[in-house]
N, CA, C and O atoms as a GROMACS GRO file, in nm:
protein
  552
    1MET      N    1  -2.254  -2.925   6.638
    1MET     CA    2  -2.129  -2.955   6.635
    1MET      C    3  -2.104  -3.031   6.512
    1MET      O    4  -1.993  -3.040   6.460
    2ALA      N    5  -2.216  -3.087   6.465
    2ALA     CA    6  -2.160  -3.157   6.338
    2ALA      C    7  -2.124  -3.070   6.211
    2ALA      O    8  -2.050  -3.100   6.118
    3GLU      N    9  -2.197  -2.953   6.232
    3GLU     CA   10  -2.176  -2.842   6.116
    3GLU      C   11  -2.033  -2.809   6.112
    3GLU      O   12  -1.971  -2.803   6.005
    4ALA      N   13  -1.975  -2.785   6.239
    4ALA     CA   14  -1.834  -2.736   6.251
    4ALA      C   15  -1.729  -2.843   6.227
    4ALA      O   16  -1.612  -2.806   6.224
    5SER      N   17  -1.757  -2.967   6.210
    5SER     CA   18  -1.680  -3.088   6.159
    5SER      C   19  -1.670  -3.048   6.021
    5SER      O   20  -1.565  -3.025   5.962
    6ARG      N   21  -1.777  -3.043   5.976
    6ARG     CA   22  -1.773  -3.047   5.800
    6ARG      C   23  -1.715  -2.892   5.749
    6ARG      O   24  -1.702  -2.883   5.627
    7SER      N   25  -1.690  -2.805   5.807
    7SER     CA   26  -1.675  -2.674   5.751
    7SER      C   27  -1.506  -2.693   5.732
    7SER      O   28  -1.440  -2.772   5.800
    8LYS      N   29  -1.453  -2.607   5.630
    8LYS     CA   30  -1.319  -2.627   5.626
    8LYS      C   31  -1.253  -2.521   5.707
    8LYS      O   32  -1.315  -2.418   5.737
    9PRO      N   33  -1.092  -2.549   5.754
    9PRO     CA   34  -1.031  -2.443   5.798
    9PRO      C   35  -1.030  -2.323   5.710
    9PRO      O   36  -1.035  -2.334   5.587
   10LEU      N   37  -1.023  -2.176   5.788
   10LEU     CA   38  -1.002  -2.082   5.690
   10LEU      C   39  -0.887  -2.058   5.620
   10LEU      O   40  -0.886  -1.972   5.532
   11ALA      N   41  -0.782  -2.127   5.649
   11ALA     CA   42  -0.666  -2.118   5.538
   11ALA      C   43  -0.721  -2.205   5.412
   11ALA      O   44  -0.719  -2.152   5.301
   12GLU      N   45  -0.760  -2.315   5.425
   12GLU     CA   46  -0.809  -2.385   5.296
   12GLU      C   47  -0.903  -2.330   5.238
   12GLU      O   48  -0.890  -2.343   5.116
   13VAL      N   49  -1.026  -2.253   5.277
   13VAL     CA   50  -1.119  -2.179   5.237
   13VAL      C   51  -1.060  -2.074   5.141
   13VAL      O   52  -1.110  -2.047   5.032
   14LEU      N   53  -0.935  -2.009   5.197
   14LEU     CA   54  -0.880  -1.871   5.128
   14LEU      C   55  -0.793  -1.929   4.999
   14LEU      O   56  -0.783  -1.882   4.886
   15LEU      N   57  -0.741  -2.036   5.051
   15LEU     CA   58  -0.662  -2.096   4.946
   15LEU      C   59  -0.750  -2.145   4.835
   15LEU      O   60  -0.707  -2.121   4.722
   16ASP      N   61  -0.852  -2.202   4.844
   16ASP     CA   62  -0.963  -2.224   4.738
   16ASP      C   63  -1.012  -2.075   4.663
   16ASP      O   64  -1.033  -2.070   4.541
   17ILE      N   65  -1.023  -1.995   4.723
   17ILE     CA   66  -1.087  -1.880   4.687
   17ILE      C   67  -0.949  -1.828   4.581
   17ILE      O   68  -0.957  -1.804   4.460
   18LYS      N   69  -0.846  -1.822   4.653
   18LYS     CA   70  -0.730  -1.783   4.551
   18LYS      C   71  -0.708  -1.863   4.429
   18LYS      O   72  -0.694  -1.807   4.320
   19GLU      N   73  -0.704  -1.970   4.440
   19GLU     CA   74  -0.700  -2.051   4.301
   19GLU      C   75  -0.827  -2.048   4.224
   19GLU      O   76  -0.816  -2.098   4.112
   20GLU      N   77  -0.933  -2.008   4.251
   20GLU     CA   78  -1.065  -2.019   4.182
   20GLU      C   79  -1.020  -1.859   4.121
   20GLU      O   80  -0.999  -1.848   4.001
   21LEU      N   81  -1.010  -1.768   4.190
   21LEU     CA   82  -0.955  -1.614   4.136
   21LEU      C   83  -0.877  -1.611   4.038
   21LEU      O   84  -0.901  -1.545   3.937
   22ILE      N   85  -0.756  -1.694   4.058
   22ILE     CA   86  -0.667  -1.702   3.970
   22ILE      C   87  -0.712  -1.789   3.827
   22ILE      O   88  -0.686  -1.750   3.714
   23SER      N   89  -0.768  -1.885   3.852
   23SER     CA   90  -0.841  -1.938   3.724
   23SER      C   91  -0.915  -1.864   3.666
   23SER      O   92  -0.896  -1.840   3.547
   24PHE      N   93  -1.022  -1.807   3.736
   24PHE     CA   94  -1.119  -1.674   3.668
   24PHE      C   95  -1.037  -1.616   3.581
   24PHE      O   96  -1.041  -1.641   3.461
   25VAL      N   97  -0.936  -1.514   3.648
   25VAL     CA   98  -0.857  -1.393   3.587
   25VAL      C   99  -0.804  -1.463   3.451
   25VAL      O  100  -0.836  -1.419   3.341
   26GLU      N  101  -0.716  -1.582   3.470
   26GLU     CA  102  -0.646  -1.648   3.361
   26GLU      C  103  -0.744  -1.654   3.229
   26GLU      O  104  -0.719  -1.595   3.124
   27THR      N  105  -0.865  -1.736   3.254
   27THR     CA  106  -0.966  -1.758   3.167
   27THR      C  107  -1.004  -1.639   3.104
   27THR      O  108  -1.005  -1.640   2.981
   28ARG      N  109  -1.042  -1.516   3.173
   28ARG     CA  110  -1.068  -1.388   3.116
   28ARG      C  111  -0.942  -1.316   3.028
   28ARG      O  112  -0.945  -1.233   2.937
   29ILE      N  113  -0.850  -1.371   3.082
   29ILE     CA  114  -0.734  -1.301   2.997
   29ILE      C  115  -0.711  -1.360   2.859
   29ILE      O  116  -0.699  -1.293   2.756
   30ARG      N  117  -0.704  -1.516   2.869
   30ARG     CA  118  -0.718  -1.605   2.753
   30ARG      C  119  -0.825  -1.546   2.647
   30ARG      O  120  -0.799  -1.530   2.528
   31LEU      N  121  -0.936  -1.519   2.700
   31LEU     CA  122  -1.051  -1.472   2.621
   31LEU      C  123  -1.036  -1.360   2.542
   31LEU      O  124  -1.070  -1.351   2.424
   32PHE      N  125  -0.979  -1.264   2.616
   32PHE     CA  126  -0.943  -1.131   2.556
   32PHE      C  127  -0.828  -1.163   2.463
   32PHE      O  128  -0.828  -1.108   2.353
   33GLN      N  129  -0.732  -1.246   2.495
   33GLN     CA  130  -0.599  -1.267   2.407
   33GLN      C  131  -0.668  -1.311   2.266
   33GLN      O  132  -0.628  -1.263   2.160
   34SER      N  133  -0.760  -1.394   2.272
   34SER     CA  134  -0.830  -1.484   2.151
   34SER      C  135  -0.919  -1.390   2.062
   34SER      O  136  -0.933  -1.402   1.940
   35GLU      N  137  -0.971  -1.303   2.136
   35GLU     CA  138  -1.067  -1.208   2.058
   35GLU      C  139  -0.972  -1.078   1.993
   35GLU      O  140  -0.989  -1.028   1.882
   36PHE      N  141  -0.870  -1.042   2.091
   36PHE     CA  142  -0.768  -0.989   2.000
   36PHE      C  143  -0.706  -1.026   1.903
   36PHE      O  144  -0.695  -0.951   1.806
   37LYS      N  145  -0.658  -1.133   1.905
   37LYS     CA  146  -0.596  -1.192   1.776
   37LYS      C  147  -0.666  -1.240   1.645
   37LYS      O  148  -0.621  -1.258   1.531
   38GLU      N  149  -0.802  -1.257   1.705
   38GLU     CA  150  -0.894  -1.286   1.583
   38GLU      C  151  -0.929  -1.162   1.506
   38GLU      O  152  -0.941  -1.159   1.383
   39THR      N  153  -0.943  -1.072   1.575
   39THR     CA  154  -0.962  -0.921   1.510
   39THR      C  155  -0.835  -0.897   1.429
   39THR      O  156  -0.831  -0.862   1.311
   40ALA      N  157  -0.741  -0.920   1.502
   40ALA     CA  158  -0.602  -0.877   1.418
   40ALA      C  159  -0.558  -0.942   1.322
   40ALA      O  160  -0.488  -0.882   1.240
   41GLN      N  161  -0.586  -1.071   1.307
   41GLN     CA  162  -0.569  -1.157   1.201
   41GLN      C  163  -0.672  -1.128   1.093
   41GLN      O  164  -0.632  -1.132   0.977
   42SER      N  165  -0.804  -1.100   1.119
   42SER     CA  166  -0.899  -1.050   1.010
   42SER      C  167  -0.856  -0.926   0.928
   42SER      O  168  -0.865  -0.914   0.806
   43MET      N  169  -0.797  -0.816   1.033
   43MET     CA  170  -0.735  -0.716   0.987
   43MET      C  171  -0.611  -0.707   0.889
   43MET      O  172  -0.582  -0.620   0.807
   44LYS      N  173  -0.557  -0.804   0.918
   44LYS     CA  174  -0.406  -0.841   0.861
   44LYS      C  175  -0.416  -0.879   0.694
   44LYS      O  176  -0.346  -0.830   0.605
   45GLY      N  177  -0.517  -0.973   0.680
   45GLY     CA  178  -0.573  -1.021   0.539
   45GLY      C  179  -0.613  -0.903   0.470
   45GLY      O  180  -0.585  -0.893   0.351
   46LEU      N  181  -0.688  -0.793   0.541
   46LEU     CA  182  -0.744  -0.700   0.458
   46LEU      C  183  -0.648  -0.557   0.404
   46LEU      O  184  -0.684  -0.467   0.328
   47ALA      N  185  -0.509  -0.576   0.477
   47ALA     CA  186  -0.444  -0.459   0.435
   47ALA      C  187  -0.377  -0.455   0.293
   47ALA      O  188  -0.339  -0.346   0.251
   48PRO      N  189  -0.360  -0.566   0.219
   48PRO     CA  190  -0.289  -0.525   0.085
   48PRO      C  191  -0.434  -0.500   0.019
   48PRO      O  192  -0.424  -0.400  -0.053
   49LEU      N  193  -0.555  -0.548   0.017
   49LEU     CA  194  -0.677  -0.495  -0.057
   49LEU      C  195  -0.695  -0.356  -0.030
   49LEU      O  196  -0.709  -0.277  -0.124
   50ALA      N  197  -0.696  -0.317   0.098
   50ALA     CA  198  -0.707  -0.180   0.148
   50ALA      C  199  -0.594  -0.074   0.084
   50ALA      O  200  -0.629   0.036   0.040
   51ALA      N  201  -0.468  -0.114   0.085
   51ALA     CA  202  -0.375  -0.022   0.013
   51ALA      C  203  -0.412  -0.060  -0.121
   51ALA      O  204  -0.453   0.051  -0.156
   52THR      N  205  -0.427  -0.127  -0.212
   52THR     CA  206  -0.484  -0.134  -0.356
   52THR      C  207  -0.600  -0.010  -0.358
   52THR      O  208  -0.567   0.089  -0.422
   53ALA      N  209  -0.692  -0.009  -0.313
   53ALA     CA  210  -0.797   0.067  -0.302
   53ALA      C  211  -0.780   0.187  -0.260
   53ALA      O  212  -0.860   0.272  -0.299
   54VAL      N  213  -0.687   0.219  -0.180
   54VAL     CA  214  -0.624   0.363  -0.152
   54VAL      C  215  -0.570   0.417  -0.285
   54VAL      O  216  -0.618   0.520  -0.333
   55VAL      N  217  -0.461   0.342  -0.351
   55VAL     CA  218  -0.400   0.392  -0.450
   55VAL      C  219  -0.507   0.416  -0.574
   55VAL      O  220  -0.497   0.516  -0.644
   56LEU      N  221  -0.600   0.325  -0.595
   56LEU     CA  222  -0.688   0.352  -0.714
   56LEU      C  223  -0.787   0.485  -0.698
   56LEU      O  224  -0.819   0.570  -0.780
   57LEU      N  225  -0.822   0.468  -0.562
   57LEU     CA  226  -0.936   0.566  -0.548
   57LEU      C  227  -0.849   0.726  -0.545
   57LEU      O  228  -0.903   0.830  -0.584
   58GLY      N  229  -0.722   0.720  -0.496
   58GLY     CA  230  -0.675   0.846  -0.495
   58GLY      C  231  -0.621   0.902  -0.623
   58GLY      O  232  -0.618   1.021  -0.654
   59THR      N  233  -0.577   0.795  -0.694
   59THR     CA  234  -0.594   0.842  -0.870
   59THR      C  235  -0.688   0.894  -0.936
   59THR      O  236  -0.690   0.980  -1.024
   60ALA      N  237  -0.799   0.806  -0.866
   60ALA     CA  238  -0.936   0.871  -0.960
   60ALA      C  239  -0.969   1.002  -0.909
   60ALA      O  240  -1.000   1.095  -0.984
   61TYR      N  241  -0.962   1.012  -0.760
   61TYR     CA  242  -0.988   1.124  -0.712
   61TYR      C  243  -0.910   1.271  -0.766
   61TYR      O  244  -0.969   1.379  -0.775
   62LEU      N  245  -0.774   1.248  -0.797
   62LEU     CA  246  -0.685   1.342  -0.860
   62LEU      C  247  -0.749   1.374  -0.998
   62LEU      O  248  -0.780   1.491  -1.021
   63LEU      N  249  -0.772   1.283  -1.088
   63LEU     CA  250  -0.834   1.285  -1.243
   63LEU      C  251  -0.941   1.366  -1.189
   63LEU      O  252  -0.930   1.488  -1.201
   64LEU      N  253  -1.067   1.309  -1.117
   64LEU     CA  254  -1.181   1.381  -1.134
   64LEU      C  255  -1.147   1.533  -1.077
   64LEU      O  256  -1.197   1.629  -1.136
   65THR      N  257  -1.090   1.546  -0.999
   65THR     CA  258  -1.072   1.682  -0.937
   65THR      C  259  -1.018   1.761  -1.052
   65THR      O  260  -1.076   1.869  -1.067
   66ALA      N  261  -0.927   1.736  -1.131
   66ALA     CA  262  -0.867   1.811  -1.273
   66ALA      C  263  -0.981   1.822  -1.314
   66ALA      O  264  -1.024   1.937  -1.305
   67ALA      N  265  -1.061   1.734  -1.365
   67ALA     CA  266  -1.192   1.748  -1.460
   67ALA      C  267  -1.260   1.848  -1.396
   67ALA      O  268  -1.291   1.947  -1.464
   68ILE      N  269  -1.288   1.844  -1.294
   68ILE     CA  270  -1.404   1.934  -1.248
   68ILE      C  271  -1.354   2.072  -1.247
   68ILE      O  272  -1.422   2.167  -1.286
   69VAL      N  273  -1.213   2.080  -1.194
   69VAL     CA  274  -1.142   2.211  -1.184
   69VAL      C  275  -1.191   2.302  -1.350
   69VAL      O  276  -1.251   2.407  -1.373
   70SER      N  277  -1.126   2.190  -1.442
   70SER     CA  278  -1.124   2.257  -1.601
   70SER      C  279  -1.302   2.279  -1.590
   70SER      O  280  -1.337   2.396  -1.582
   71LEU      N  281  -1.366   2.217  -1.590
   71LEU     CA  282  -1.522   2.241  -1.599
   71LEU      C  283  -1.550   2.406  -1.558
   71LEU      O  284  -1.586   2.504  -1.623
   72VAL      N  285  -1.515   2.383  -1.419
   72VAL     CA  286  -1.561   2.514  -1.339
   72VAL      C  287  -1.486   2.647  -1.403
   72VAL      O  288  -1.534   2.760  -1.408
   73SER      N  289  -1.366   2.609  -1.447
   73SER     CA  290  -1.259   2.744  -1.501
   73SER      C  291  -1.350   2.780  -1.651
   73SER      O  292  -1.318   2.883  -1.712
   74PHE      N  293  -1.444   2.708  -1.696
   74PHE     CA  294  -1.508   2.753  -1.832
   74PHE      C  295  -1.626   2.886  -1.784
   74PHE      O  296  -1.688   2.972  -1.846
   75LEU      N  297  -1.617   2.852  -1.663
   75LEU     CA  298  -1.746   2.968  -1.618
   75LEU      C  299  -1.684   3.099  -1.605
   75LEU      O  300  -1.749   3.203  -1.602
   76PHE      N  301  -1.542   3.093  -1.598
   76PHE     CA  302  -1.470   3.233  -1.559
   76PHE      C  303  -1.382   3.234  -1.690
   76PHE      O  304  -1.260   3.234  -1.676
   77VAL      N  305  -1.435   3.234  -1.808
   77VAL     CA  306  -1.341   3.195  -1.937
   77VAL      C  307  -1.284   3.360  -1.962
   77VAL      O  308  -1.172   3.387  -2.006
   78ASN      N  309  -1.378   3.451  -1.928
   78ASN     CA  310  -1.295   3.608  -1.969
   78ASN      C  311  -1.215   3.655  -1.828
   78ASN      O  312  -1.163   3.767  -1.829
   79ASN      N  313  -1.206   3.581  -1.724
   79ASN     CA  314  -1.137   3.627  -1.608
   79ASN      C  315  -1.010   3.562  -1.630
   79ASN      O  316  -0.996   3.444  -1.663
   80GLN      N  317  -0.901   3.663  -1.608
   80GLN     CA  318  -0.759   3.608  -1.620
   80GLN      C  319  -0.726   3.515  -1.476
   80GLN      O  320  -0.634   3.433  -1.481
   81PHE      N  321  -0.793   3.529  -1.369
   81PHE     CA  322  -0.799   3.412  -1.253
   81PHE      C  323  -0.867   3.325  -1.256
   81PHE      O  324  -0.893   3.260  -1.155
   82ARG      N  325  -0.921   3.297  -1.387
   82ARG     CA  326  -1.014   3.143  -1.375
   82ARG      C  327  -0.962   3.035  -1.324
   82ARG      O  328  -1.029   2.944  -1.274
   83TRP      N  329  -0.828   3.036  -1.335
   83TRP     CA  330  -0.780   2.877  -1.282
   83TRP      C  331  -0.776   2.900  -1.102
   83TRP      O  332  -0.841   2.825  -1.030
   84PRO      N  333  -0.702   2.999  -1.054
   84PRO     CA  334  -0.729   2.995  -0.919
   84PRO      C  335  -0.868   3.013  -0.837
   84PRO      O  336  -0.890   2.978  -0.721
   85ILE      N  337  -0.940   3.067  -0.914
   85ILE     CA  338  -1.098   3.084  -0.888
   85ILE      C  339  -1.142   2.946  -0.888
   85ILE      O  340  -1.195   2.898  -0.788
   86ALA      N  341  -1.125   2.880  -0.989
   86ALA     CA  342  -1.188   2.732  -1.019
   86ALA      C  343  -1.133   2.626  -0.912
   86ALA      O  344  -1.210   2.546  -0.859
   87PHE      N  345  -0.975   2.630  -0.879
   87PHE     CA  346  -0.932   2.548  -0.788
   87PHE      C  347  -0.977   2.593  -0.655
   87PHE      O  348  -0.999   2.511  -0.566
   88SER      N  349  -0.988   2.697  -0.640
   88SER     CA  350  -1.087   2.750  -0.473
   88SER      C  351  -1.194   2.676  -0.470
   88SER      O  352  -1.208   2.588  -0.386
   89ILE      N  353  -1.290   2.705  -0.569
   89ILE     CA  354  -1.447   2.648  -0.529
   89ILE      C  355  -1.449   2.497  -0.536
   89ILE      O  356  -1.533   2.422  -0.486
   90VAL      N  357  -1.354   2.469  -0.597
   90VAL     CA  358  -1.367   2.284  -0.619
   90VAL      C  359  -1.302   2.247  -0.475
   90VAL      O  360  -1.358   2.164  -0.404
   91GLY      N  361  -1.174   2.314  -0.430
   91GLY     CA  362  -1.142   2.273  -0.331
   91GLY      C  363  -1.221   2.323  -0.197
   91GLY      O  364  -1.188   2.255  -0.100
   92GLY      N  365  -1.318   2.425  -0.167
   92GLY     CA  366  -1.376   2.467  -0.076
   92GLY      C  367  -1.485   2.357  -0.054
   92GLY      O  368  -1.502   2.299   0.054
   93VAL      N  369  -1.560   2.333  -0.173
   93VAL     CA  370  -1.637   2.204  -0.170
   93VAL      C  371  -1.578   2.074  -0.111
   93VAL      O  372  -1.644   2.011  -0.028
   94GLU      N  373  -1.467   2.037  -0.148
   94GLU     CA  374  -1.391   1.905  -0.100
   94GLU      C  375  -1.370   1.923   0.045
   94GLU      O  376  -1.382   1.830   0.124
   95ILE      N  377  -1.338   2.039   0.078
   95ILE     CA  378  -1.291   2.045   0.245
   95ILE      C  379  -1.419   2.020   0.296
   95ILE      O  380  -1.423   1.917   0.365
   96LEU      N  381  -1.545   2.094   0.283
   96LEU     CA  382  -1.675   2.082   0.320
   96LEU      C  383  -1.710   1.911   0.308
   96LEU      O  384  -1.714   1.847   0.414
   97GLY      N  385  -1.729   1.860   0.214
   97GLY     CA  386  -1.754   1.688   0.206
   97GLY      C  387  -1.670   1.621   0.295
   97GLY      O  388  -1.713   1.535   0.372
   98GLY      N  389  -1.523   1.662   0.290
   98GLY     CA  390  -1.445   1.605   0.383
   98GLY      C  391  -1.460   1.621   0.527
   98GLY      O  392  -1.441   1.528   0.606
   99ALA      N  393  -1.492   1.733   0.561
   99ALA     CA  394  -1.551   1.755   0.723
   99ALA      C  395  -1.672   1.678   0.743
   99ALA      O  396  -1.686   1.618   0.850
  100ILE      N  397  -1.760   1.674   0.654
  100ILE     CA  398  -1.877   1.584   0.682
  100ILE      C  399  -1.857   1.455   0.693
  100ILE      O  400  -1.920   1.379   0.767
  101ALA      N  401  -1.754   1.420   0.608
  101ALA     CA  402  -1.712   1.279   0.627
  101ALA      C  403  -1.641   1.243   0.755
  101ALA      O  404  -1.674   1.143   0.818
  102ILE      N  405  -1.548   1.321   0.793
  102ILE     CA  406  -1.491   1.304   0.937
  102ILE      C  407  -1.595   1.284   1.037
  102ILE      O  408  -1.603   1.182   1.107
  103ALA      N  409  -1.670   1.376   1.042
  103ALA     CA  410  -1.779   1.354   1.150
  103ALA      C  411  -1.848   1.259   1.171
  103ALA      O  412  -1.863   1.207   1.282
  104LYS      N  413  -1.917   1.209   1.027
  104LYS     CA  414  -1.983   1.085   1.044
  104LYS      C  415  -1.879   0.975   1.085
  104LYS      O  416  -1.922   0.912   1.182
  105ALA      N  417  -1.765   0.934   1.046
  105ALA     CA  418  -1.660   0.852   1.069
  105ALA      C  419  -1.652   0.818   1.242
  105ALA      O  420  -1.660   0.715   1.308
  106ARG      N  421  -1.630   0.972   1.275
  106ARG     CA  422  -1.581   0.980   1.424
  106ARG      C  423  -1.734   0.921   1.506
  106ARG      O  424  -1.734   0.841   1.599
  107ASN      N  425  -1.842   0.976   1.453
  107ASN     CA  426  -1.947   0.916   1.523
  107ASN      C  427  -1.975   0.775   1.519
  107ASN      O  428  -2.029   0.719   1.614
  108ALA      N  429  -1.938   0.709   1.402
  108ALA     CA  430  -1.956   0.566   1.380
  108ALA      C  431  -1.856   0.500   1.497
  108ALA      O  432  -1.894   0.416   1.579
  109PHE      N  433  -1.719   0.556   1.489
  109PHE     CA  434  -1.651   0.497   1.591
  109PHE      C  435  -1.681   0.510   1.725
  109PHE      O  436  -1.662   0.417   1.804
  110ARG      N  437  -1.721   0.601   1.752
  110ARG     CA  438  -1.791   0.606   1.884
  110ARG      C  439  -1.902   0.517   1.943
  110ARG      O  440  -1.927   0.473   2.055
  111LYS      N  441  -1.956   0.508   1.830
  111LYS     CA  442  -2.087   0.377   1.862
  111LYS      C  443  -2.038   0.248   1.887
  111LYS      O  444  -2.072   0.174   1.979
  112ARG      N  445  -1.937   0.223   1.778
  112ARG     CA  446  -1.894   0.070   1.752
  112ARG      C  447  -1.778   0.084   1.833
  112ARG      O  448  -1.784  -0.015   1.906
  113GLY      N  449  -1.671   0.151   1.865
  113GLY     CA  450  -1.555   0.132   1.959
  113GLY      C  451  -1.445   0.027   1.878
  113GLY      O  452  -1.476  -0.043   1.782
  114THR      N  453  -1.330   0.033   1.930
  114THR     CA  454  -1.249  -0.080   1.888
  114THR      C  455  -1.208  -0.141   1.977
  114THR      O  456  -1.104  -0.200   1.947
  115PHE      N  457  -1.254  -0.162   2.112
  115PHE     CA  458  -1.219  -0.237   2.214
  115PHE      C  459  -1.295  -0.364   2.203
  115PHE      O  460  -1.410  -0.355   2.161
  116PRO      N  461  -1.243  -0.495   2.237
  116PRO     CA  462  -1.318  -0.614   2.253
  116PRO      C  463  -1.454  -0.597   2.315
  116PRO      O  464  -1.454  -0.586   2.437
  117ASN      N  465  -1.562  -0.595   2.256
  117ASN     CA  466  -1.700  -0.561   2.288
  117ASN      C  467  -1.732  -0.709   2.396
  117ASN      O  468  -1.762  -0.706   2.515
  118LYS      N  469  -1.715  -0.814   2.322
  118LYS     CA  470  -1.785  -0.947   2.402
  118LYS      C  471  -1.700  -0.965   2.516
  118LYS      O  472  -1.762  -1.010   2.613
  119THR      N  473  -1.554  -0.941   2.540
  119THR     CA  474  -1.479  -0.949   2.700
  119THR      C  475  -1.543  -0.831   2.764
  119THR      O  476  -1.583  -0.865   2.876
  120VAL      N  477  -1.566  -0.721   2.741
  120VAL     CA  478  -1.628  -0.625   2.822
  120VAL      C  479  -1.742  -0.692   2.859
  120VAL      O  480  -1.764  -0.714   2.978
  121GLU      N  481  -1.826  -0.733   2.761
  121GLU     CA  482  -1.978  -0.782   2.835
  121GLU      C  483  -1.964  -0.866   2.945
  121GLU      O  484  -2.025  -0.852   3.052
  122ILE      N  485  -1.860  -0.981   2.910
  122ILE     CA  486  -1.862  -1.085   3.012
  122ILE      C  487  -1.792  -1.024   3.107
  122ILE      O  488  -1.825  -1.089   3.206
  123LEU      N  489  -1.727  -0.953   3.138
  123LEU     CA  490  -1.657  -0.881   3.241
  123LEU      C  491  -1.756  -0.823   3.340
  123LEU      O  492  -1.752  -0.837   3.462
  124LYS      N  493  -1.853  -0.750   3.262
  124LYS     CA  494  -1.955  -0.667   3.334
  124LYS      C  495  -2.052  -0.770   3.384
  124LYS      O  496  -2.094  -0.758   3.499
  125ALA      N  497  -2.094  -0.877   3.306
  125ALA     CA  498  -2.183  -0.974   3.399
  125ALA      C  499  -2.078  -1.037   3.506
  125ALA      O  500  -2.131  -1.046   3.617
  126ASP      N  501  -1.965  -1.076   3.504
  126ASP     CA  502  -1.900  -1.122   3.598
  126ASP      C  503  -1.901  -1.047   3.735
  126ASP      O  504  -1.934  -1.098   3.842
  127THR      N  505  -1.861  -0.924   3.718
  127THR     CA  506  -1.882  -0.822   3.825
  127THR      C  507  -2.005  -0.810   3.897
  127THR      O  508  -2.015  -0.769   4.012
  128ILE      N  509  -2.087  -0.841   3.831
  128ILE     CA  510  -2.253  -0.849   3.884
  128ILE      C  511  -2.254  -0.950   3.955
  128ILE      O  512  -2.281  -0.938   4.074
  129TRP      N  513  -2.220  -1.095   3.894
  129TRP     CA  514  -2.241  -1.198   3.955
  129TRP      C  515  -2.136  -1.192   4.081
  129TRP      O  516  -2.185  -1.229   4.188
  130LEU      N  517  -2.024  -1.157   4.084
  130LEU     CA  518  -1.952  -1.157   4.200
  130LEU      C  519  -2.010  -1.073   4.296
  130LEU      O  520  -1.999  -1.112   4.412
  131LYS      N  521  -2.082  -0.946   4.271
  131LYS     CA  522  -2.111  -0.847   4.385
  131LYS      C  523  -2.214  -0.957   4.459
  131LYS      O  524  -2.198  -0.992   4.576
  132ASP      N  525  -2.326  -1.005   4.371
  132ASP     CA  526  -2.440  -1.085   4.420
  132ASP      C  527  -2.390  -1.195   4.512
  132ASP      O  528  -2.446  -1.217   4.619
  133GLU      N  529  -2.262  -1.280   4.461
  133GLU     CA  530  -2.208  -1.395   4.557
  133GLU      C  531  -2.173  -1.329   4.695
  133GLU      O  532  -2.203  -1.377   4.804
  134VAL      N  533  -2.109  -1.215   4.674
  134VAL     CA  534  -2.070  -1.124   4.797
  134VAL      C  535  -2.179  -1.129   4.906
  134VAL      O  536  -2.183  -1.178   5.019
  135LYS      N  537  -2.267  -1.059   4.830
  135LYS     CA  538  -2.385  -1.029   4.900
  135LYS      C  539  -2.451  -1.159   4.993
  135LYS      O  540  -2.469  -1.166   5.115
  136ARG      N  541  -2.474  -1.239   4.908
  136ARG     CA  542  -2.501  -1.387   4.975
  136ARG      C  543  -2.439  -1.440   5.056
  136ARG      O  544  -2.502  -1.489   5.150
  137ALA      N  545  -2.318  -1.449   5.056
  137ALA     CA  546  -2.206  -1.496   5.168
  137ALA      C  547  -2.195  -1.406   5.271
  137ALA      O  548  -2.130  -1.447   5.366
  138SER      N  549  -2.248  -1.272   5.281
  138SER     CA  550  -2.241  -1.181   5.385
  138SER      C  551  -2.361  -1.230   5.465
  138SER      O  552  -2.393  -1.174   5.570
   0.00000   0.00000   0.00000
């Protein structure tokens, strides 16, 4: 009988659960937003530097490609189609290199991902904890 007097009414227990659940979800949302803002802020500062790098590397790529095509064309000095042959050879090698680079980048993105990993790990741990609490309460 003493135990029954100490227990809360069902409505009060459900209200407490609701408030705790709302607090829990709000905390997780703030955590996700904070991590996302942090990532976006760090990326924003790198944009001008990345743009400069793309322009400089693009120019260097074009100049080096022209130089390599010129060198390859000397291998076919007696052929009237030496320039198309040289461009085809250099272009084929660059396509092969680009395909390899894309495959490696794709694999790296799959391993790393772009989703906030800390938040996902915390949510997974929370799910396990919540399941354990439900089992204990049953």
